[in-house]
């Protein structure tokens, strides 16, 4: 396990429907970042605003697709861990998913459990509790965009030992960027939110995405911050093991101090 | 039930050990605020830095004490709801508590369930799940200072129908003030954090409190914000019923969209 690693966010504007162009951008940014871990936006393989199910099905990727194989090669060639959002086709259903690709070629999928707005009409919601992946650079958790507003998600990942939250996003407001401070501090974890930039005018409306991707420390410090509008890579050096120290005073463990006997209402 | 109410925070510097002076300040600020609900800081009846158990026992107030009777009179005379922090003596134990006093004289106690730092050596921790009080001005929930860092607290209060979170505090950093945005937004509730100001040099150390009391809307907007250092009353007009609307898009209910089937790890 490495002591110090570099993590990055590759903030860009996907070209709707052009998976090849988007994966080339991913490769470009992986090379430019030269990081141990790089996070890309939600649905950045495809773009966001699908006109309907047919278009979504056409652009969805299966785990054994040539595109995923291509991403595995990139992760291997650059010895990096890649987290990236894609429409994932599986048994005829399409999920709003995030894939973690390790240099070894091992992949892990997380399927967004809290769908936002029109996504509810397009995607199958995720069907599993968020889980944590042990890698050679630390224990990683994934969530996607709107999952941020449910404190349960990062909490569950932290309880399962996550050190770094990998958070692909397509944010149209900047509420999330403001709130992630709380997620880092309340759980003592590193968070890396990678948002997209640019506008998408499709399906009769225009969405403007708000950039401002950010990497926060386990104590809530802003380690790196992208602009609102530019495509760019941001990076930070971190020690993932620092997230294992949950003591915020000599007497307070921000996880261990939880009073679960008095939290019963949370899941009824 | 009133449609529109005024809520206030009475930010001040308690005089350590002088309960009478502190309650006179409370009365003063109640009169000045002319609000339907006013929140005061944590432990503002006594001050914060107790040298030890003997001093704490001496300054702790019983629910039937003359001081609480005096507060009931103030609430009745000014037809207001008061929330205020005090060391509460009960069956020989002392809790870091918050009391809600309604104009009718009805009182409700909340005992802090997450104690901060040295408080663990002084106070008995609260021993009940946070609950919600139905009043003529809306459904109120209470939490105290460090409870903020546990998203479970406001979440439980919101699940139980709270519209307004009354939050007495003695904050030495400004992490909380920054994070309360998330608490409001993720639960769709109004929050009123009343912090104290000034320094206390006792028990061999000096604590500096950070003021910046704030009232946030159910959508995270800052409705009122106090200075870092001054004693002052801040106020906002709100419609408590707005907190019953949890829809943040036409398809997203920030409470109803919770996926509790996938939250089991929260309480194991």
Tab-separated table of N, CA, C and O in Angstrom, chain A residues 21-134:
chain	number	residue	atom	x	y	z
A	21	UNK	N	-14.985	9.861	-28.932
A	21	UNK	CA	-14.393	11.168	-28.608
A	21	UNK	C	-14.237	11.323	-27.094
A	21	UNK	O	-13.217	11.827	-26.607
A	22	UNK	N	-15.233	10.866	-26.345
A	22	UNK	CA	-15.185	11.019	-24.899
A	22	UNK	C	-14.090	10.147	-24.278
A	22	UNK	O	-13.384	10.591	-23.362
A	23	UNK	N	-13.918	8.954	-24.800
A	23	UNK	CA	-12.875	8.087	-24.245
A	23	UNK	C	-11.478	8.575	-24.628
A	23	UNK	O	-10.520	8.407	-23.866
A	24	UNK	N	-11.397	9.223	-25.778
A	24	UNK	CA	-10.102	9.825	-26.142
A	24	UNK	C	-9.752	10.956	-25.177
A	24	UNK	O	-8.608	11.123	-24.759
A	25	UNK	N	-10.764	11.723	-24.820
A	25	UNK	CA	-10.547	12.788	-23.827
A	25	UNK	C	-10.108	12.184	-22.493
A	25	UNK	O	-9.176	12.672	-21.839
A	26	UNK	N	-10.752	11.088	-22.118
A	26	UNK	CA	-10.385	10.403	-20.874
A	26	UNK	C	-8.910	9.986	-20.930
A	26	UNK	O	-8.144	10.232	-19.996
A	27	UNK	N	-8.528	9.399	-22.049
A	27	UNK	CA	-7.137	8.954	-22.185
A	27	UNK	C	-6.169	10.132	-22.076
A	27	UNK	O	-5.148	10.067	-21.369
A	28	UNK	N	-6.518	11.192	-22.760
A	28	UNK	CA	-5.736	12.433	-22.720
A	28	UNK	C	-5.521	12.924	-21.297
A	28	UNK	O	-4.412	13.263	-20.894
A	29	UNK	N	-6.611	12.966	-20.559
A	29	UNK	CA	-6.557	13.504	-19.196
A	29	UNK	C	-5.859	12.528	-18.241
A	29	UNK	O	-5.197	12.949	-17.293
A	30	UNK	N	-6.009	11.246	-18.498
A	30	UNK	CA	-5.284	10.263	-17.678
A	30	UNK	C	-3.789	10.510	-17.834
A	30	UNK	O	-3.036	10.547	-16.854
A	31	UNK	N	-3.364	10.695	-19.077
A	31	UNK	CA	-1.943	10.920	-19.349
A	31	UNK	C	-1.468	12.221	-18.710
A	31	UNK	O	-0.436	12.273	-18.044
A	32	UNK	N	-2.260	13.263	-18.914
A	32	UNK	CA	-1.915	14.578	-18.368
A	32	UNK	C	-1.841	14.555	-16.833
A	32	UNK	O	-0.974	15.170	-16.229
A	33	UNK	N	-2.775	13.834	-16.208
A	33	UNK	CA	-2.857	13.834	-14.738
A	33	UNK	C	-1.680	13.072	-14.124
A	33	UNK	O	-1.151	13.471	-13.092
A	34	UNK	N	-1.283	11.983	-14.733
A	34	UNK	CA	-0.235	11.122	-14.151
A	34	UNK	C	-0.492	10.895	-12.666
A	34	UNK	O	0.384	11.072	-11.824
A	35	UNK	N	-1.729	10.518	-12.364
A	35	UNK	CA	-2.151	10.333	-10.973
A	35	UNK	C	-2.358	8.848	-10.688
A	35	UNK	O	-2.445	8.028	-11.602
A	36	UNK	N	-2.444	8.507	-9.407
A	36	UNK	CA	-2.744	7.126	-9.034
A	36	UNK	C	-4.228	6.808	-9.157
A	36	UNK	O	-4.629	5.648	-9.263
A	37	UNK	N	-5.026	7.870	-9.112
A	37	UNK	CA	-6.486	7.712	-9.180
A	37	UNK	C	-7.038	8.938	-9.883
A	37	UNK	O	-6.674	10.065	-9.537
A	38	UNK	N	-7.877	8.716	-10.876
A	38	UNK	CA	-8.508	9.864	-11.532
A	38	UNK	C	-10.001	9.605	-11.701
A	38	UNK	O	-10.407	8.518	-12.119
A	39	UNK	N	-10.784	10.599	-11.323
A	39	UNK	CA	-12.239	10.497	-11.390
A	39	UNK	C	-12.724	11.363	-12.544
A	39	UNK	O	-12.230	12.473	-12.751
A	40	UNK	N	-13.709	10.847	-13.289
A	40	UNK	CA	-14.321	11.583	-14.392
A	40	UNK	C	-15.811	11.788	-14.110
A	40	UNK	O	-16.361	11.159	-13.194
A	41	UNK	N	-16.474	12.649	-14.878
A	41	UNK	CA	-17.882	12.967	-14.574
A	41	UNK	C	-18.846	11.790	-14.761
A	41	UNK	O	-18.533	10.791	-15.415
A	42	UNK	N	-20.019	11.973	-14.200
A	42	UNK	CA	-21.153	11.069	-14.406
A	42	UNK	C	-21.475	10.991	-15.900
A	42	UNK	O	-21.433	12.022	-16.597
A	43	UNK	N	-21.818	9.821	-16.371
A	43	UNK	CA	-22.281	9.609	-17.752
A	43	UNK	C	-21.394	10.300	-18.786
A	43	UNK	O	-21.881	10.730	-19.838
A	44	UNK	N	-20.107	10.377	-18.494
A	44	UNK	CA	-19.231	11.111	-19.413
A	44	UNK	C	-18.853	10.272	-20.631
A	44	UNK	O	-18.285	10.803	-21.588
A	45	UNK	N	-19.181	8.997	-20.621
A	45	UNK	CA	-18.941	8.200	-21.825
A	45	UNK	C	-19.946	8.561	-22.924
A	45	UNK	O	-19.655	8.438	-24.112
A	46	UNK	N	-21.121	9.035	-22.492
A	46	UNK	CA	-22.233	9.205	-23.444
A	46	UNK	C	-22.747	10.635	-23.585
A	46	UNK	O	-23.275	11.016	-24.632
A	47	UNK	N	-22.623	11.436	-22.528
A	47	UNK	CA	-23.420	12.656	-22.414
A	47	UNK	C	-24.637	12.352	-21.559
A	47	UNK	O	-24.896	11.187	-21.213
A	48	UNK	N	-25.404	13.414	-21.228
A	48	UNK	CA	-26.430	13.276	-20.180
A	48	UNK	C	-27.880	13.229	-20.665
A	48	UNK	O	-28.675	12.424	-20.209
A	49	UNK	N	-28.227	14.099	-21.614
A	49	UNK	CA	-29.638	14.327	-21.926
A	49	UNK	C	-30.172	13.407	-23.022
A	49	UNK	O	-30.355	13.830	-24.169
A	50	UNK	N	-30.496	12.196	-22.669
A	50	UNK	CA	-31.045	11.250	-23.641
A	50	UNK	C	-32.473	11.637	-23.999
A	50	UNK	O	-33.264	12.001	-23.134
A	51	UNK	N	-32.789	11.518	-25.297
A	51	UNK	CA	-34.152	11.860	-25.709
A	51	UNK	C	-35.146	10.811	-25.250
A	51	UNK	O	-36.323	11.107	-25.066
A	52	UNK	N	-34.698	9.601	-25.084
A	52	UNK	CA	-35.606	8.552	-24.642
A	52	UNK	C	-34.886	7.229	-24.520
A	52	UNK	O	-33.649	7.166	-24.647
A	53	UNK	N	-35.678	6.193	-24.302
A	53	UNK	CA	-35.091	4.884	-24.032
A	53	UNK	C	-34.281	4.326	-25.204
A	53	UNK	O	-33.271	3.655	-25.007
A	54	UNK	N	-34.747	4.618	-26.421
A	54	UNK	CA	-34.055	4.026	-27.565
A	54	UNK	C	-32.625	4.564	-27.656
A	54	UNK	O	-31.669	3.816	-27.848
A	55	UNK	N	-32.533	5.880	-27.507
A	55	UNK	CA	-31.219	6.509	-27.580
A	55	UNK	C	-30.327	6.018	-26.437
A	55	UNK	O	-29.129	5.753	-26.630
A	56	UNK	N	-30.925	5.891	-25.268
A	56	UNK	CA	-30.162	5.420	-24.115
A	56	UNK	C	-29.646	4.003	-24.348
A	56	UNK	O	-28.469	3.702	-24.112
A	57	UNK	N	-30.538	3.135	-24.831
A	57	UNK	CA	-30.124	1.746	-25.101
A	57	UNK	C	-28.979	1.721	-26.112
A	57	UNK	O	-28.022	0.950	-25.967
A	58	UNK	N	-29.074	2.589	-27.112
A	58	UNK	CA	-28.051	2.586	-28.170
A	58	UNK	C	-26.687	3.008	-27.635
A	58	UNK	O	-25.645	2.547	-28.123
A	59	UNK	N	-26.697	3.891	-26.646
A	59	UNK	CA	-25.415	4.413	-26.134
A	59	UNK	C	-24.912	3.684	-24.892
A	59	UNK	O	-23.788	3.922	-24.442
A	60	UNK	N	-25.763	2.818	-24.342
A	60	UNK	CA	-25.354	2.111	-23.123
A	60	UNK	C	-24.251	1.109	-23.424
A	60	UNK	O	-24.180	0.549	-24.521
A	61	UNK	N	-23.376	0.909	-22.440
A	61	UNK	CA	-22.227	0.022	-22.615
A	61	UNK	C	-22.366	-1.207	-21.732
A	61	UNK	O	-22.739	-1.096	-20.560
A	62	UNK	N	-22.056	-2.343	-22.288
A	62	UNK	CA	-22.035	-3.565	-21.490
A	62	UNK	C	-20.652	-3.708	-20.858
A	62	UNK	O	-19.661	-3.226	-21.416
A	63	UNK	N	-20.573	-4.359	-19.695
A	63	UNK	CA	-19.279	-4.505	-19.018
A	63	UNK	C	-18.208	-5.180	-19.874
A	63	UNK	O	-17.028	-4.944	-19.677
A	64	UNK	N	-18.641	-6.006	-20.844
A	64	UNK	CA	-17.634	-6.673	-21.693
A	64	UNK	C	-17.494	-5.994	-23.054
A	64	UNK	O	-16.995	-6.586	-24.009
A	65	UNK	N	-17.921	-4.742	-23.159
A	65	UNK	CA	-17.858	-4.030	-24.443
A	65	UNK	C	-16.425	-3.650	-24.786
A	65	UNK	O	-15.543	-3.613	-23.928
A	66	UNK	N	-16.222	-3.323	-26.039
A	66	UNK	CA	-14.873	-2.925	-26.473
A	66	UNK	C	-14.465	-1.613	-25.790
A	66	UNK	O	-13.287	-1.380	-25.522
A	67	UNK	N	-15.438	-0.774	-25.493
A	67	UNK	CA	-15.119	0.497	-24.829
A	67	UNK	C	-14.531	0.256	-23.434
A	67	UNK	O	-13.583	0.923	-23.025
A	68	UNK	N	-15.129	-0.669	-22.711
A	68	UNK	CA	-14.603	-0.957	-21.370
A	68	UNK	C	-13.227	-1.618	-21.489
A	68	UNK	O	-12.312	-1.338	-20.704
A	69	UNK	N	-13.074	-2.449	-22.493
A	69	UNK	CA	-11.748	-3.052	-22.702
A	69	UNK	C	-10.698	-1.981	-22.981
A	69	UNK	O	-9.577	-2.039	-22.480
A	70	UNK	N	-11.103	-1.005	-23.743
A	70	UNK	CA	-10.213	0.120	-24.055
A	70	UNK	C	-9.825	0.867	-22.767
A	70	UNK	O	-8.661	1.204	-22.558
A	71	UNK	N	-10.806	1.074	-21.889
A	71	UNK	CA	-10.507	1.753	-20.616
A	71	UNK	C	-9.556	0.916	-19.756
A	71	UNK	O	-8.678	1.454	-19.075
A	72	UNK	N	-9.728	-0.384	-19.799
A	72	UNK	CA	-8.817	-1.256	-19.040
A	72	UNK	C	-7.390	-1.117	-19.539
A	72	UNK	O	-6.440	-1.124	-18.755
A	73	UNK	N	-7.272	-0.985	-20.852
A	73	UNK	CA	-5.918	-0.809	-21.410
A	73	UNK	C	-5.304	0.508	-20.954
A	73	UNK	O	-4.117	0.574	-20.631
A	74	UNK	N	-6.137	1.532	-20.927
A	74	UNK	CA	-5.630	2.839	-20.468
A	74	UNK	C	-5.163	2.740	-19.011
A	74	UNK	O	-4.080	3.206	-18.649
A	75	UNK	N	-5.991	2.121	-18.167
A	75	UNK	CA	-5.632	1.983	-16.748
A	75	UNK	C	-4.337	1.191	-16.596
A	75	UNK	O	-3.483	1.510	-15.759
A	76	UNK	N	-4.183	0.164	-17.407
A	76	UNK	CA	-2.978	-0.666	-17.326
A	76	UNK	C	-1.762	0.103	-17.833
A	76	UNK	O	-0.731	0.177	-17.172
A	77	UNK	N	-1.914	0.724	-19.014
A	77	UNK	CA	-0.776	1.422	-19.621
A	77	UNK	C	-0.255	2.549	-18.735
A	77	UNK	O	0.934	2.793	-18.647
A	78	UNK	N	-1.187	3.271	-18.110
A	78	UNK	CA	-0.769	4.420	-17.295
A	78	UNK	C	-0.713	4.082	-15.807
A	78	UNK	O	-0.530	4.956	-14.986
A	79	UNK	N	-0.869	2.800	-15.491
A	79	UNK	CA	-0.839	2.340	-14.096
A	79	UNK	C	-1.661	3.248	-13.182
A	79	UNK	O	-1.188	3.730	-12.159
A	80	UNK	N	-2.902	3.432	-13.573
A	80	UNK	CA	-3.756	4.310	-12.779
A	80	UNK	C	-5.104	3.649	-12.508
A	80	UNK	O	-5.482	2.673	-13.164
A	81	UNK	N	-5.792	4.178	-11.527
A	81	UNK	CA	-7.156	3.760	-11.218
A	81	UNK	C	-8.092	4.807	-11.810
A	81	UNK	O	-7.931	6.001	-11.550
A	82	UNK	N	-9.065	4.335	-12.578
A	82	UNK	CA	-9.994	5.255	-13.245
A	82	UNK	C	-11.400	5.019	-12.700
A	82	UNK	O	-11.834	3.865	-12.580
A	83	UNK	N	-12.090	6.114	-12.370
A	83	UNK	CA	-13.516	6.030	-12.006
A	83	UNK	C	-14.268	6.921	-12.969
A	83	UNK	O	-13.917	8.103	-13.135
A	84	UNK	N	-15.311	6.392	-13.559
A	84	UNK	CA	-15.947	7.114	-14.666
A	84	UNK	C	-17.410	6.712	-14.786
A	84	UNK	O	-17.767	5.557	-14.533
A	85	UNK	N	-18.247	7.681	-15.150
A	85	UNK	CA	-19.671	7.415	-15.259
A	85	UNK	C	-20.085	6.998	-16.656
A	85	UNK	O	-19.604	7.537	-17.645
A	86	UNK	N	-21.011	6.044	-16.702
A	86	UNK	CA	-21.486	5.536	-17.998
A	86	UNK	C	-22.889	4.970	-17.861
A	86	UNK	O	-23.295	4.562	-16.776
A	87	UNK	N	-23.637	4.944	-18.975
A	87	UNK	CA	-24.893	4.201	-18.962
A	87	UNK	C	-24.525	2.729	-19.148
A	87	UNK	O	-23.877	2.377	-20.130
A	88	UNK	N	-24.895	1.912	-18.173
A	88	UNK	CA	-24.459	0.509	-18.167
A	88	UNK	C	-25.615	-0.414	-18.558
A	88	UNK	O	-26.656	-0.425	-17.897
A	89	UNK	N	-25.418	-1.161	-19.608
A	89	UNK	CA	-26.443	-2.112	-20.029
A	89	UNK	C	-26.195	-3.474	-19.391
A	89	UNK	O	-25.082	-3.990	-19.410
A	90	UNK	N	-27.239	-4.020	-18.796
A	90	UNK	CA	-27.080	-5.325	-18.143
A	90	UNK	C	-28.433	-6.016	-18.129
A	90	UNK	O	-29.398	-5.496	-17.579
A	91	UNK	N	-28.513	-7.170	-18.760
A	91	UNK	CA	-29.751	-7.958	-18.840
A	91	UNK	C	-30.922	-7.099	-19.312
A	91	UNK	O	-32.004	-7.133	-18.721
A	92	UNK	N	-30.674	-6.293	-20.325
A	92	UNK	CA	-31.758	-5.513	-20.926
A	92	UNK	C	-32.098	-4.236	-20.186
A	92	UNK	O	-32.837	-3.390	-20.687
A	93	UNK	N	-31.555	-4.068	-18.981
A	93	UNK	CA	-31.798	-2.834	-18.228
A	93	UNK	C	-30.604	-1.904	-18.376
A	93	UNK	O	-29.494	-2.348	-18.639
A	94	UNK	N	-30.866	-0.591	-18.182
A	94	UNK	CA	-29.757	0.368	-18.212
A	94	UNK	C	-29.690	1.101	-16.879
A	94	UNK	O	-30.697	1.646	-16.395
A	95	UNK	N	-28.515	1.099	-16.290
A	95	UNK	CA	-28.269	1.773	-15.020
A	95	UNK	C	-27.397	3.013	-15.250
A	95	UNK	O	-26.593	3.039	-16.172
A	96	UNK	N	-27.574	4.002	-14.369
A	96	UNK	CA	-26.658	5.132	-14.321
A	96	UNK	C	-25.522	4.691	-13.393
A	96	UNK	O	-25.664	4.705	-12.177
A	97	UNK	N	-24.430	4.267	-13.987
A	97	UNK	CA	-23.384	3.586	-13.214
A	97	UNK	C	-22.063	4.325	-13.226
A	97	UNK	O	-21.809	5.207	-14.044
A	98	UNK	N	-21.253	3.889	-12.304
A	98	UNK	CA	-19.879	4.356	-12.219
A	98	UNK	C	-19.020	3.102	-12.209
A	98	UNK	O	-19.365	2.117	-11.547
A	99	UNK	N	-17.936	3.134	-12.970
A	99	UNK	CA	-17.060	1.959	-13.006
A	99	UNK	C	-15.695	2.341	-12.462
A	99	UNK	O	-15.168	3.412	-12.773
A	100	UNK	N	-15.162	1.492	-11.604
A	100	UNK	CA	-13.778	1.633	-11.136
A	100	UNK	C	-12.942	0.608	-11.880
A	100	UNK	O	-13.258	-0.588	-11.855
A	101	UNK	N	-11.906	1.094	-12.543
A	101	UNK	CA	-11.013	0.204	-13.277
A	101	UNK	C	-9.633	0.292	-12.653
A	101	UNK	O	-9.029	1.371	-12.604
A	102	UNK	N	-9.151	-0.828	-12.167
A	102	UNK	CA	-7.825	-0.855	-11.551
A	102	UNK	C	-6.775	-1.208	-12.598
A	102	UNK	O	-7.111	-1.763	-13.651
A	103	UNK	N	-5.518	-0.891	-12.340
A	103	UNK	CA	-4.464	-1.194	-13.330
A	103	UNK	C	-4.412	-2.678	-13.690
A	103	UNK	O	-4.059	-3.033	-14.817
A	104	UNK	N	-4.810	-3.522	-12.755
A	104	UNK	CA	-4.810	-4.967	-13.005
A	104	UNK	C	-5.901	-5.389	-13.984
A	104	UNK	O	-5.917	-6.525	-14.451
A	105	UNK	N	-6.833	-4.492	-14.262
A	105	UNK	CA	-7.955	-4.838	-15.124
A	105	UNK	C	-9.205	-5.193	-14.339
A	105	UNK	O	-10.290	-5.362	-14.910
A	106	UNK	N	-9.069	-5.307	-13.042
A	106	UNK	CA	-10.247	-5.580	-12.210
A	106	UNK	C	-11.218	-4.396	-12.289
A	106	UNK	O	-10.799	-3.240	-12.230
A	107	UNK	N	-12.496	-4.704	-12.435
A	107	UNK	CA	-13.480	-3.627	-12.486
A	107	UNK	C	-14.537	-3.823	-11.407
A	107	UNK	O	-14.843	-4.942	-11.004
A	108	UNK	N	-15.077	-2.703	-10.940
A	108	UNK	CA	-16.176	-2.727	-9.990
A	108	UNK	C	-17.206	-1.706	-10.445
A	108	UNK	O	-16.845	-0.590	-10.818
A	109	UNK	N	-18.460	-2.121	-10.417
A	109	UNK	CA	-19.534	-1.226	-10.849
A	109	UNK	C	-20.337	-0.745	-9.636
A	109	UNK	O	-20.644	-1.528	-8.741
A	110	UNK	N	-20.661	0.529	-9.589
A	110	UNK	CA	-21.654	1.036	-8.636
A	110	UNK	C	-22.815	1.610	-9.451
A	110	UNK	O	-22.602	2.384	-10.386
A	111	UNK	N	-24.022	1.201	-9.076
A	111	UNK	CA	-25.218	1.687	-9.773
A	111	UNK	C	-25.940	2.702	-8.898
A	111	UNK	O	-26.366	2.379	-7.782
A	112	UNK	N	-26.097	3.899	-9.412
A	112	UNK	CA	-26.680	5.022	-8.653
A	112	UNK	C	-27.996	4.607	-8.001
A	112	UNK	O	-28.923	4.182	-8.709
A	113	UNK	N	-28.086	4.783	-6.701
A	113	UNK	CA	-29.315	4.358	-6.020
A	113	UNK	C	-30.339	5.492	-5.874
A	113	UNK	O	-31.502	5.225	-5.615
A	114	UNK	N	-29.892	6.740	-6.025
A	114	UNK	CA	-30.842	7.867	-5.934
A	114	UNK	C	-30.850	8.589	-7.275
A	114	UNK	O	-29.963	9.400	-7.555
A	115	UNK	N	-31.846	8.315	-8.070
A	115	UNK	CA	-31.911	8.915	-9.410
A	115	UNK	C	-32.503	10.319	-9.335
A	115	UNK	O	-33.400	10.596	-8.540
A	116	UNK	N	-31.992	11.212	-10.194
A	116	UNK	CA	-32.394	12.613	-10.184
A	116	UNK	C	-33.360	12.893	-11.335
A	116	UNK	O	-33.085	12.562	-12.486
A	117	UNK	N	-34.468	13.499	-10.982
A	117	UNK	CA	-35.392	14.072	-11.970
A	117	UNK	C	-35.681	13.083	-13.114
A	117	UNK	O	-36.067	11.940	-12.851
A	118	UNK	N	-35.499	13.488	-14.350
A	118	UNK	CA	-35.844	12.647	-15.511
A	118	UNK	C	-35.113	11.308	-15.547
A	118	UNK	O	-35.544	10.376	-16.237
A	119	UNK	N	-33.997	11.218	-14.844
A	119	UNK	CA	-33.283	9.926	-14.812
A	119	UNK	C	-34.215	8.812	-14.349
A	119	UNK	O	-34.065	7.657	-14.745
A	120	UNK	N	-35.196	9.194	-13.509
A	120	UNK	CA	-36.134	8.181	-13.004
A	120	UNK	C	-36.927	7.529	-14.126
A	120	UNK	O	-37.403	6.408	-13.986
A	121	UNK	N	-37.125	8.280	-15.211
A	121	UNK	CA	-37.895	7.743	-16.334
A	121	UNK	C	-37.021	6.932	-17.282
A	121	UNK	O	-37.524	6.207	-18.131
A	122	UNK	N	-35.709	7.092	-17.170
A	122	UNK	CA	-34.790	6.472	-18.124
A	122	UNK	C	-34.046	5.266	-17.569
A	122	UNK	O	-33.886	4.252	-18.238
A	123	UNK	N	-33.597	5.408	-16.344
A	123	UNK	CA	-32.691	4.388	-15.792
A	123	UNK	C	-33.389	3.482	-14.794
A	123	UNK	O	-34.357	3.869	-14.128
A	124	UNK	N	-32.831	2.302	-14.668
A	124	UNK	CA	-33.182	1.396	-13.586
A	124	UNK	C	-32.395	1.867	-12.354
A	124	UNK	O	-31.198	2.108	-12.452
A	125	UNK	N	-33.067	2.011	-11.212
A	125	UNK	CA	-32.298	2.451	-10.035
A	125	UNK	C	-31.369	1.346	-9.526
A	125	UNK	O	-31.656	0.159	-9.687
A	126	UNK	N	-30.256	1.746	-8.939
A	126	UNK	CA	-29.330	0.791	-8.342
A	126	UNK	C	-30.030	-0.052	-7.292
A	126	UNK	O	-31.005	0.388	-6.679
A	127	UNK	N	-29.531	-1.256	-7.128
A	127	UNK	CA	-30.235	-2.238	-6.308
A	127	UNK	C	-29.323	-2.904	-5.285
A	127	UNK	O	-29.474	-4.078	-4.983
A	128	UNK	N	-28.398	-2.131	-4.740
A	128	UNK	CA	-27.505	-2.698	-3.717
A	128	UNK	C	-27.001	-1.590	-2.804
A	128	UNK	O	-26.909	-0.425	-3.215
A	129	UNK	N	-26.693	-1.956	-1.577
A	129	UNK	CA	-26.098	-0.989	-0.666
A	129	UNK	C	-24.706	-0.638	-1.181
A	129	UNK	O	-23.979	-1.519	-1.636
A	130	UNK	N	-24.328	0.637	-1.107
A	130	UNK	CA	-22.983	1.024	-1.564
A	130	UNK	C	-21.912	0.217	-0.822
A	130	UNK	O	-22.056	-0.061	0.367
A	131	UNK	N	-20.868	-0.150	-1.541
A	131	UNK	CA	-19.825	-0.953	-0.906
A	131	UNK	C	-18.454	-0.372	-1.209
A	131	UNK	O	-18.315	0.548	-2.018
A	132	UNK	N	-17.458	-0.903	-0.548
A	132	UNK	CA	-16.113	-0.334	-0.588
A	132	UNK	C	-15.170	-1.317	-1.275
A	132	UNK	O	-15.274	-2.526	-1.090
A	133	UNK	N	-14.259	-0.779	-2.086
A	133	UNK	CA	-13.315	-1.609	-2.827
A	133	UNK	C	-11.907	-1.411	-2.252
A	133	UNK	O	-11.423	-0.279	-2.159
A	134	UNK	N	-11.278	-2.504	-1.871
A	134	UNK	CA	-9.887	-2.438	-1.399
A	134	UNK	C	-8.967	-2.475	-2.591
A	134	UNK	O	-8.993	-3.429	-3.360
